[in-house]
mmCIF file with all atom_site columns, C-alpha atoms in Angstrom:
data_model
loop_
_atom_site.group_PDB
_atom_site.id
_atom_site.type_symbol
_atom_site.label_atom_id
_atom_site.label_alt_id
_atom_site.label_comp_id
_atom_site.label_asym_id
_atom_site.label_entity_id
_atom_site.label_seq_id
_atom_site.pdbx_PDB_ins_code
_atom_site.Cartn_x
_atom_site.Cartn_y
_atom_site.Cartn_z
_atom_site.occupancy
_atom_site.B_iso_or_equiv
_atom_site.pdbx_formal_charge
_atom_site.auth_seq_id
_atom_site.auth_comp_id
_atom_site.auth_asym_id
_atom_site.auth_atom_id
_atom_site.pdbx_PDB_model_num
ATOM 1   C CA . UNK A 1 1   ? 31.402 -11.022 -19.439 1.00 0.00 ? 1   UNK A CA 1
ATOM 2   C CA . UNK A 1 2   ? 34.616 -10.171 -17.523 1.00 0.00 ? 2   UNK A CA 1
ATOM 3   C CA . UNK A 1 3   ? 34.747 -13.520 -15.866 1.00 0.00 ? 3   UNK A CA 1
ATOM 4   C CA . UNK A 1 4   ? 34.316 -15.226 -19.367 1.00 0.00 ? 4   UNK A CA 1
ATOM 5   C CA . UNK A 1 5   ? 37.134 -13.268 -20.779 1.00 0.00 ? 5   UNK A CA 1
ATOM 6   C CA . UNK A 1 6   ? 39.376 -14.068 -17.948 1.00 0.00 ? 6   UNK A CA 1
ATOM 7   C CA . UNK A 1 7   ? 38.573 -17.779 -18.194 1.00 0.00 ? 7   UNK A CA 1
ATOM 8   C CA . UNK A 1 8   ? 39.431 -17.608 -21.867 1.00 0.00 ? 8   UNK A CA 1
ATOM 9   C CA . UNK A 1 9   ? 42.822 -15.821 -21.270 1.00 0.00 ? 9   UNK A CA 1
ATOM 10  C CA . UNK A 1 10  ? 43.811 -18.487 -18.880 1.00 0.00 ? 10  UNK A CA 1
ATOM 11  C CA . UNK A 1 11  ? 42.809 -21.321 -21.008 1.00 0.00 ? 11  UNK A CA 1
ATOM 12  C CA . UNK A 1 12  ? 45.184 -19.713 -23.725 1.00 0.00 ? 12  UNK A CA 1
ATOM 13  C CA . UNK A 1 13  ? 47.935 -19.196 -21.444 1.00 0.00 ? 13  UNK A CA 1
ATOM 14  C CA . UNK A 1 14  ? 47.721 -22.818 -20.330 1.00 0.00 ? 14  UNK A CA 1
ATOM 15  C CA . UNK A 1 15  ? 47.370 -24.178 -23.837 1.00 0.00 ? 15  UNK A CA 1
ATOM 16  C CA . UNK A 1 16  ? 50.329 -22.172 -24.878 1.00 0.00 ? 16  UNK A CA 1
ATOM 17  C CA . UNK A 1 17  ? 52.362 -23.422 -21.974 1.00 0.00 ? 17  UNK A CA 1
ATOM 18  C CA . UNK A 1 18  ? 51.595 -27.015 -22.690 1.00 0.00 ? 18  UNK A CA 1
ATOM 19  C CA . UNK A 1 19  ? 52.597 -26.582 -26.369 1.00 0.00 ? 19  UNK A CA 1
ATOM 20  C CA . UNK A 1 20  ? 55.842 -24.829 -25.387 1.00 0.00 ? 20  UNK A CA 1
ATOM 21  C CA . UNK A 1 21  ? 56.672 -27.679 -22.939 1.00 0.00 ? 21  UNK A CA 1
ATOM 22  C CA . UNK A 1 22  ? 55.723 -30.353 -25.708 1.00 0.00 ? 22  UNK A CA 1
ATOM 23  C CA . UNK A 1 23  ? 58.145 -28.635 -28.109 1.00 0.00 ? 23  UNK A CA 1
ATOM 24  C CA . UNK A 1 24  ? 60.963 -28.518 -25.566 1.00 0.00 ? 24  UNK A CA 1
ATOM 25  C CA . UNK A 1 25  ? 60.515 -32.181 -24.637 1.00 0.00 ? 25  UNK A CA 1
ATOM 26  C CA . UNK A 1 26  ? 60.728 -32.967 -28.344 1.00 0.00 ? 26  UNK A CA 1
ATOM 27  C CA . UNK A 1 27  ? 63.670 -30.982 -28.879 1.00 0.00 ? 27  UNK A CA 1
ATOM 28  C CA . UNK A 1 28  ? 65.380 -32.558 -26.001 1.00 0.00 ? 28  UNK A CA 1
ATOM 29  C CA . UNK A 1 29  ? 64.516 -36.091 -27.138 1.00 0.00 ? 29  UNK A CA 1
ATOM 30  C CA . UNK A 1 30  ? 65.799 -35.149 -30.687 1.00 0.00 ? 30  UNK A CA 1
ATOM 31  C CA . UNK A 1 31  ? 69.166 -33.862 -28.914 1.00 0.00 ? 31  UNK A CA 1
ATOM 32  C CA . UNK A 1 32  ? 69.806 -37.107 -27.188 1.00 0.00 ? 32  UNK A CA 1
ATOM 33  C CA . UNK A 1 33  ? 68.669 -39.535 -29.674 1.00 0.00 ? 33  UNK A CA 1
ATOM 34  C CA . UNK A 1 34  ? 70.285 -37.722 -32.746 1.00 0.00 ? 34  UNK A CA 1
ATOM 35  C CA . UNK A 1 35  ? 73.341 -39.793 -32.930 1.00 0.00 ? 35  UNK A CA 1
ATOM 36  C CA . UNK A 1 36  ? 71.997 -42.816 -31.101 1.00 0.00 ? 36  UNK A CA 1
ATOM 37  C CA . UNK A 1 37  ? 71.864 -45.779 -33.613 1.00 0.00 ? 37  UNK A CA 1
ATOM 38  C CA . UNK A 1 38  ? 69.053 -48.468 -33.286 1.00 0.00 ? 38  UNK A CA 1
ATOM 39  C CA . UNK A 1 39  ? 70.046 -51.923 -32.520 1.00 0.00 ? 39  UNK A CA 1
ATOM 40  C CA . UNK A 1 40  ? 68.762 -55.392 -31.586 1.00 0.00 ? 40  UNK A CA 1
ATOM 41  C CA . UNK A 1 41  ? 66.639 -55.170 -28.406 1.00 0.00 ? 41  UNK A CA 1
ATOM 42  C CA . UNK A 1 42  ? 65.429 -51.467 -28.797 1.00 0.00 ? 42  UNK A CA 1
ATOM 43  C CA . UNK A 1 43  ? 61.686 -51.229 -28.333 1.00 0.00 ? 43  UNK A CA 1
ATOM 44  C CA . UNK A 1 44  ? 60.322 -48.454 -30.752 1.00 0.00 ? 44  UNK A CA 1
ATOM 45  C CA . UNK A 1 45  ? 57.041 -46.836 -31.425 1.00 0.00 ? 45  UNK A CA 1
ATOM 46  C CA . UNK A 1 46  ? 56.284 -45.527 -34.962 1.00 0.00 ? 46  UNK A CA 1
ATOM 47  C CA . UNK A 1 47  ? 53.375 -43.132 -35.166 1.00 0.00 ? 47  UNK A CA 1
ATOM 48  C CA . UNK A 1 48  ? 51.943 -41.288 -38.147 1.00 0.00 ? 48  UNK A CA 1
ATOM 49  C CA . UNK A 1 49  ? 49.714 -38.501 -36.959 1.00 0.00 ? 49  UNK A CA 1
ATOM 50  C CA . UNK A 1 50  ? 46.101 -38.894 -37.858 1.00 0.00 ? 50  UNK A CA 1
ATOM 51  C CA . UNK A 1 51  ? 46.791 -42.401 -39.181 1.00 0.00 ? 51  UNK A CA 1
ATOM 52  C CA . UNK A 1 52  ? 46.124 -45.020 -36.231 1.00 0.00 ? 52  UNK A CA 1
ATOM 53  C CA . UNK A 1 53  ? 46.329 -47.818 -38.451 1.00 0.00 ? 53  UNK A CA 1
ATOM 54  C CA . UNK A 1 54  ? 50.045 -46.897 -39.249 1.00 0.00 ? 54  UNK A CA 1
ATOM 55  C CA . UNK A 1 55  ? 51.206 -47.110 -35.603 1.00 0.00 ? 55  UNK A CA 1
ATOM 56  C CA . UNK A 1 56  ? 53.608 -49.749 -34.839 1.00 0.00 ? 56  UNK A CA 1
ATOM 57  C CA . UNK A 1 57  ? 55.318 -50.815 -31.505 1.00 0.00 ? 57  UNK A CA 1
ATOM 58  C CA . UNK A 1 58  ? 57.918 -53.343 -31.884 1.00 0.00 ? 58  UNK A CA 1
ATOM 59  C CA . UNK A 1 59  ? 61.146 -54.676 -30.589 1.00 0.00 ? 59  UNK A CA 1
ATOM 60  C CA . UNK A 1 60  ? 64.082 -54.864 -33.267 1.00 0.00 ? 60  UNK A CA 1
ATOM 61  C CA . UNK A 1 61  ? 65.405 -58.379 -33.765 1.00 0.00 ? 61  UNK A CA 1
ATOM 62  C CA . UNK A 1 62  ? 69.058 -59.164 -34.285 1.00 0.00 ? 62  UNK A CA 1
ATOM 63  C CA . UNK A 1 63  ? 68.503 -58.484 -38.162 1.00 0.00 ? 63  UNK A CA 1
ATOM 64  C CA . UNK A 1 64  ? 66.887 -55.064 -37.378 1.00 0.00 ? 64  UNK A CA 1
ATOM 65  C CA . UNK A 1 65  ? 64.215 -55.633 -39.868 1.00 0.00 ? 65  UNK A CA 1
ATOM 66  C CA . UNK A 1 66  ? 60.588 -54.486 -39.180 1.00 0.00 ? 66  UNK A CA 1
ATOM 67  C CA . UNK A 1 67  ? 57.534 -55.015 -41.278 1.00 0.00 ? 67  UNK A CA 1
ATOM 68  C CA . UNK A 1 68  ? 55.719 -51.808 -41.804 1.00 0.00 ? 68  UNK A CA 1
ATOM 69  C CA . UNK A 1 69  ? 52.310 -51.268 -43.293 1.00 0.00 ? 69  UNK A CA 1
ATOM 70  C CA . UNK A 1 70  ? 52.327 -50.439 -46.850 1.00 0.00 ? 70  UNK A CA 1
ATOM 71  C CA . UNK A 1 71  ? 56.118 -50.409 -47.078 1.00 0.00 ? 71  UNK A CA 1
ATOM 72  C CA . UNK A 1 72  ? 56.993 -54.042 -46.115 1.00 0.00 ? 72  UNK A CA 1
ATOM 73  C CA . UNK A 1 73  ? 60.336 -54.749 -44.724 1.00 0.00 ? 73  UNK A CA 1
ATOM 74  C CA . UNK A 1 74  ? 62.540 -51.931 -43.441 1.00 0.00 ? 74  UNK A CA 1
ATOM 75  C CA . UNK A 1 75  ? 65.942 -52.443 -42.067 1.00 0.00 ? 75  UNK A CA 1
ATOM 76  C CA . UNK A 1 76  ? 65.990 -50.038 -38.958 1.00 0.00 ? 76  UNK A CA 1
ATOM 77  C CA . UNK A 1 77  ? 69.447 -51.340 -37.469 1.00 0.00 ? 77  UNK A CA 1
ATOM 78  C CA . UNK A 1 78  ? 72.233 -48.712 -37.219 1.00 0.00 ? 78  UNK A CA 1
ATOM 79  C CA . UNK A 1 79  ? 69.700 -45.879 -38.217 1.00 0.00 ? 79  UNK A CA 1
ATOM 80  C CA . UNK A 1 80  ? 68.997 -43.143 -35.956 1.00 0.00 ? 80  UNK A CA 1
ATOM 81  C CA . UNK A 1 81  ? 65.260 -42.252 -35.188 1.00 0.00 ? 81  UNK A CA 1
ATOM 82  C CA . UNK A 1 82  ? 65.559 -39.255 -37.419 1.00 0.00 ? 82  UNK A CA 1
ATOM 83  C CA . UNK A 1 83  ? 66.758 -41.344 -40.443 1.00 0.00 ? 83  UNK A CA 1
ATOM 84  C CA . UNK A 1 84  ? 64.012 -44.027 -39.811 1.00 0.00 ? 84  UNK A CA 1
ATOM 85  C CA . UNK A 1 85  ? 61.347 -41.176 -39.761 1.00 0.00 ? 85  UNK A CA 1
ATOM 86  C CA . UNK A 1 86  ? 62.712 -39.836 -43.025 1.00 0.00 ? 86  UNK A CA 1
ATOM 87  C CA . UNK A 1 87  ? 62.643 -43.374 -44.712 1.00 0.00 ? 87  UNK A CA 1
ATOM 88  C CA . UNK A 1 88  ? 59.024 -43.931 -43.473 1.00 0.00 ? 88  UNK A CA 1
ATOM 89  C CA . UNK A 1 89  ? 57.976 -40.460 -44.574 1.00 0.00 ? 89  UNK A CA 1
ATOM 90  C CA . UNK A 1 90  ? 59.330 -40.739 -47.999 1.00 0.00 ? 90  UNK A CA 1
ATOM 91  C CA . UNK A 1 91  ? 57.877 -44.163 -48.457 1.00 0.00 ? 91  UNK A CA 1
ATOM 92  C CA . UNK A 1 92  ? 54.436 -43.106 -47.402 1.00 0.00 ? 92  UNK A CA 1
ATOM 93  C CA . UNK A 1 93  ? 54.487 -39.682 -49.167 1.00 0.00 ? 93  UNK A CA 1
ATOM 94  C CA . UNK A 1 94  ? 52.584 -39.471 -52.540 1.00 0.00 ? 94  UNK A CA 1
ATOM 95  C CA . UNK A 1 95  ? 51.333 -42.893 -53.029 1.00 0.00 ? 95  UNK A CA 1
ATOM 96  C CA . UNK A 1 96  ? 49.619 -43.291 -49.626 1.00 0.00 ? 96  UNK A CA 1
ATOM 97  C CA . UNK A 1 97  ? 49.509 -39.927 -47.929 1.00 0.00 ? 97  UNK A CA 1
ATOM 98  C CA . UNK A 1 98  ? 49.997 -36.388 -49.068 1.00 0.00 ? 98  UNK A CA 1
ATOM 99  C CA . UNK A 1 99  ? 51.983 -34.967 -46.140 1.00 0.00 ? 99  UNK A CA 1
ATOM 100 C CA . UNK A 1 100 ? 52.707 -37.807 -43.585 1.00 0.00 ? 100 UNK A CA 1
ATOM 101 C CA . UNK A 1 101 ? 53.908 -36.588 -40.109 1.00 0.00 ? 101 UNK A CA 1
ATOM 102 C CA . UNK A 1 102 ? 56.061 -39.588 -38.780 1.00 0.00 ? 102 UNK A CA 1
ATOM 103 C CA . UNK A 1 103 ? 57.425 -39.867 -35.425 1.00 0.00 ? 103 UNK A CA 1
ATOM 104 C CA . UNK A 1 104 ? 59.731 -42.478 -34.056 1.00 0.00 ? 104 UNK A CA 1
ATOM 105 C CA . UNK A 1 105 ? 60.504 -42.945 -30.445 1.00 0.00 ? 105 UNK A CA 1
ATOM 106 C CA . UNK A 1 106 ? 62.478 -45.233 -28.369 1.00 0.00 ? 106 UNK A CA 1
ATOM 107 C CA . UNK A 1 107 ? 60.135 -46.798 -25.710 1.00 0.00 ? 107 UNK A CA 1
ATOM 108 C CA . UNK A 1 108 ? 62.947 -48.887 -24.156 1.00 0.00 ? 108 UNK A CA 1
ATOM 109 C CA . UNK A 1 109 ? 66.790 -49.054 -24.896 1.00 0.00 ? 109 UNK A CA 1
ATOM 110 C CA . UNK A 1 110 ? 68.523 -52.414 -25.333 1.00 0.00 ? 110 UNK A CA 1
ATOM 111 C CA . UNK A 1 111 ? 70.110 -53.720 -22.232 1.00 0.00 ? 111 UNK A CA 1
ATOM 112 C CA . UNK A 1 112 ? 73.623 -53.389 -21.035 1.00 0.00 ? 112 UNK A CA 1
ATOM 113 C CA . UNK A 1 113 ? 75.604 -56.076 -19.325 1.00 0.00 ? 113 UNK A CA 1
ATOM 114 C CA . UNK A 1 114 ? 77.916 -56.182 -16.282 1.00 0.00 ? 114 UNK A CA 1
ATOM 115 C CA . UNK A 1 115 ? 80.095 -59.013 -15.337 1.00 0.00 ? 115 UNK A CA 1
ATOM 116 C CA . UNK A 1 116 ? 83.095 -60.018 -13.390 1.00 0.00 ? 116 UNK A CA 1
ATOM 117 C CA . UNK A 1 117 ? 83.563 -58.794 -9.802  1.00 0.00 ? 117 UNK A CA 1
ATOM 118 C CA . UNK A 1 118 ? 79.843 -57.567 -9.120  1.00 0.00 ? 118 UNK A CA 1
ATOM 119 C CA . UNK A 1 119 ? 77.586 -59.379 -6.599  1.00 0.00 ? 119 UNK A CA 1
ATOM 120 C CA . UNK A 1 120 ? 74.887 -59.925 -9.217  1.00 0.00 ? 120 UNK A CA 1
ATOM 121 C CA . UNK A 1 121 ? 76.235 -59.920 -12.788 1.00 0.00 ? 121 UNK A CA 1
ATOM 122 C CA . UNK A 1 122 ? 73.930 -59.907 -15.733 1.00 0.00 ? 122 UNK A CA 1
ATOM 123 C CA . UNK A 1 123 ? 71.792 -57.865 -18.054 1.00 0.00 ? 123 UNK A CA 1
ATOM 124 C CA . UNK A 1 124 ? 69.940 -54.803 -16.835 1.00 0.00 ? 124 UNK A CA 1
ATOM 125 C CA . UNK A 1 125 ? 67.722 -52.075 -18.531 1.00 0.00 ? 125 UNK A CA 1
ATOM 126 C CA . UNK A 1 126 ? 69.678 -49.212 -19.838 1.00 0.00 ? 126 UNK A CA 1
ATOM 127 C CA . UNK A 1 127 ? 68.684 -45.736 -18.559 1.00 0.00 ? 127 UNK A CA 1
ATOM 128 C CA . UNK A 1 128 ? 70.167 -42.522 -20.013 1.00 0.00 ? 128 UNK A CA 1
ATOM 129 C CA . UNK A 1 129 ? 72.906 -40.893 -17.789 1.00 0.00 ? 129 UNK A CA 1
ATOM 130 C CA . UNK A 1 130 ? 73.959 -44.373 -16.599 1.00 0.00 ? 130 UNK A CA 1
ATOM 131 C CA . UNK A 1 131 ? 77.544 -44.533 -15.398 1.00 0.00 ? 131 UNK A CA 1
ATOM 132 C CA . UNK A 1 132 ? 79.532 -47.693 -14.423 1.00 0.00 ? 132 UNK A CA 1
ATOM 133 C CA . UNK A 1 133 ? 79.104 -46.631 -10.728 1.00 0.00 ? 133 UNK A CA 1
ATOM 134 C CA . UNK A 1 134 ? 75.390 -46.661 -11.238 1.00 0.00 ? 134 UNK A CA 1
ATOM 135 C CA . UNK A 1 135 ? 75.567 -49.919 -13.140 1.00 0.00 ? 135 UNK A CA 1
ATOM 136 C CA . UNK A 1 136 ? 77.341 -51.567 -10.177 1.00 0.00 ? 136 UNK A CA 1
ATOM 137 C CA . UNK A 1 137 ? 74.808 -50.399 -7.842  1.00 0.00 ? 137 UNK A CA 1
ATOM 138 C CA . UNK A 1 138 ? 71.998 -52.106 -10.043 1.00 0.00 ? 138 UNK A CA 1
ATOM 139 C CA . UNK A 1 139 ? 74.188 -55.200 -9.842  1.00 0.00 ? 139 UNK A CA 1
ATOM 140 C CA . UNK A 1 140 ? 73.993 -54.909 -5.995  1.00 0.00 ? 140 UNK A CA 1
ATOM 141 C CA . UNK A 1 141 ? 77.604 -53.454 -5.700  1.00 0.00 ? 141 UNK A CA 1
ATOM 142 C CA . UNK A 1 142 ? 81.156 -54.534 -6.235  1.00 0.00 ? 142 UNK A CA 1
ATOM 143 C CA . UNK A 1 143 ? 82.665 -57.715 -4.493  1.00 0.00 ? 143 UNK A CA 1
ATOM 144 C CA . UNK A 1 144 ? 85.333 -57.446 -2.089  1.00 0.00 ? 144 UNK A CA 1
ATOM 145 C CA . UNK A 1 145 ? 87.663 -58.491 -4.795  1.00 0.00 ? 145 UNK A CA 1
ATOM 146 C CA . UNK A 1 146 ? 86.821 -55.846 -7.246  1.00 0.00 ? 146 UNK A CA 1
ATOM 147 C CA . UNK A 1 147 ? 89.332 -53.739 -8.739  1.00 0.00 ? 147 UNK A CA 1
ATOM 148 C CA . UNK A 1 148 ? 88.016 -50.148 -9.431  1.00 0.00 ? 148 UNK A CA 1
ATOM 149 C CA . UNK A 1 149 ? 91.174 -49.457 -11.526 1.00 0.00 ? 149 UNK A CA 1
ATOM 150 C CA . UNK A 1 150 ? 90.552 -52.528 -13.902 1.00 0.00 ? 150 UNK A CA 1
ATOM 151 C CA . UNK A 1 151 ? 87.165 -51.921 -15.603 1.00 0.00 ? 151 UNK A CA 1
ATOM 152 C CA . UNK A 1 152 ? 86.757 -52.389 -19.222 1.00 0.00 ? 152 UNK A CA 1
ATOM 153 C CA . UNK A 1 153 ? 83.885 -51.801 -21.603 1.00 0.00 ? 153 UNK A CA 1
ATOM 154 C CA . UNK A 1 154 ? 83.188 -53.756 -24.796 1.00 0.00 ? 154 UNK A CA 1
ATOM 155 C CA . UNK A 1 155 ? 81.245 -51.546 -27.102 1.00 0.00 ? 155 UNK A CA 1
ATOM 156 C CA . UNK A 1 156 ? 80.076 -52.456 -30.793 1.00 0.00 ? 156 UNK A CA 1
ATOM 157 C CA . UNK A 1 157 ? 80.378 -49.645 -33.345 1.00 0.00 ? 157 UNK A CA 1
ATOM 158 C CA . UNK A 1 158 ? 79.755 -50.121 -36.964 1.00 0.00 ? 158 UNK A CA 1
ATOM 159 C CA . UNK A 1 159 ? 79.816 -53.930 -36.618 1.00 0.00 ? 159 UNK A CA 1
ATOM 160 C CA . UNK A 1 160 ? 83.251 -53.995 -34.755 1.00 0.00 ? 160 UNK A CA 1
ATOM 161 C CA . UNK A 1 161 ? 83.798 -54.653 -31.128 1.00 0.00 ? 161 UNK A CA 1
ATOM 162 C CA . UNK A 1 162 ? 85.949 -52.116 -29.304 1.00 0.00 ? 162 UNK A CA 1
ATOM 163 C CA . UNK A 1 163 ? 87.311 -52.771 -25.744 1.00 0.00 ? 163 UNK A CA 1
ATOM 164 C CA . UNK A 1 164 ? 88.665 -49.873 -23.748 1.00 0.00 ? 164 UNK A CA 1
ATOM 165 C CA . UNK A 1 165 ? 89.600 -49.076 -20.180 1.00 0.00 ? 165 UNK A CA 1
ATOM 166 C CA . UNK A 1 166 ? 86.972 -47.137 -18.091 1.00 0.00 ? 166 UNK A CA 1
ATOM 167 C CA . UNK A 1 167 ? 86.461 -45.650 -14.540 1.00 0.00 ? 167 UNK A CA 1
ATOM 168 C CA . UNK A 1 168 ? 83.452 -45.491 -12.291 1.00 0.00 ? 168 UNK A CA 1
ATOM 169 C CA . UNK A 1 169 ? 82.223 -42.203 -13.875 1.00 0.00 ? 169 UNK A CA 1
ATOM 170 C CA . UNK A 1 170 ? 82.278 -43.549 -17.508 1.00 0.00 ? 170 UNK A CA 1
ATOM 171 C CA . UNK A 1 171 ? 78.861 -43.208 -19.050 1.00 0.00 ? 171 UNK A CA 1
ATOM 172 C CA . UNK A 1 172 ? 77.411 -46.329 -20.683 1.00 0.00 ? 172 UNK A CA 1
ATOM 173 C CA . UNK A 1 173 ? 75.407 -46.821 -23.909 1.00 0.00 ? 173 UNK A CA 1
ATOM 174 C CA . UNK A 1 174 ? 72.878 -49.404 -24.652 1.00 0.00 ? 174 UNK A CA 1
ATOM 175 C CA . UNK A 1 175 ? 74.311 -52.748 -25.428 1.00 0.00 ? 175 UNK A CA 1
ATOM 176 C CA . UNK A 1 176 ? 77.519 -52.075 -23.618 1.00 0.00 ? 176 UNK A CA 1
ATOM 177 C CA . UNK A 1 177 ? 79.255 -55.012 -21.861 1.00 0.00 ? 177 UNK A CA 1
ATOM 178 C CA . UNK A 1 178 ? 81.029 -53.812 -18.512 1.00 0.00 ? 178 UNK A CA 1
ATOM 179 C CA . UNK A 1 179 ? 83.780 -56.185 -17.243 1.00 0.00 ? 179 UNK A CA 1
ATOM 180 C CA . UNK A 1 180 ? 85.128 -55.555 -13.537 1.00 0.00 ? 180 UNK A CA 1
ATOM 181 C CA . UNK A 1 181 ? 88.369 -57.430 -13.014 1.00 0.00 ? 181 UNK A CA 1
ATOM 182 C CA . UNK A 1 182 ? 89.806 -58.713 -9.644  1.00 0.00 ? 182 UNK A CA 1
ATOM 183 C CA . UNK A 1 183 ? 92.356 -56.659 -7.749  1.00 0.00 ? 183 UNK A CA 1
ATOM 184 C CA . UNK A 1 184 ? 95.380 -58.340 -6.273  1.00 0.00 ? 184 UNK A CA 1
ATOM 185 C CA . UNK A 1 185 ? 95.684 -57.997 -2.449  1.00 0.00 ? 185 UNK A CA 1
#
């Protein structure tokens, strides 16, 4: 009897710990993706809890339009994951489901690009927390002619391209284009 009660108490403690960890992870995900706008190349997963037929995993095309069951075409480009969740929830609520619980997650961010004076220029998978120094490491380092003072980022915001000067510790965003220029000897 005491052993059974002890096992039950341990199981409750373990399940409570897992639930808290899951909530913390979701809160961290929401905090990091709260302002991130979806764009071409992002791989997303849309889930409606309890409705396996409504699970969609897709890569956003240049148009940003996805075809979602019951709702048809939805333009996800320039939306946050929270905005897309709300749009799908509102579309499913009432006609199809009573209280849909929708979760949109980013499986893989769109790539960033690094060119100029790096050993292997090209596109690389984005990782949260990525800096120019880390991006250069992914591109197998700077060349001998690289100027660490002449680094520029081209970033698209609201359809407009912005170009600004950066340094090795500048954090990158998905879709950024990093240009490392030559230094003069």
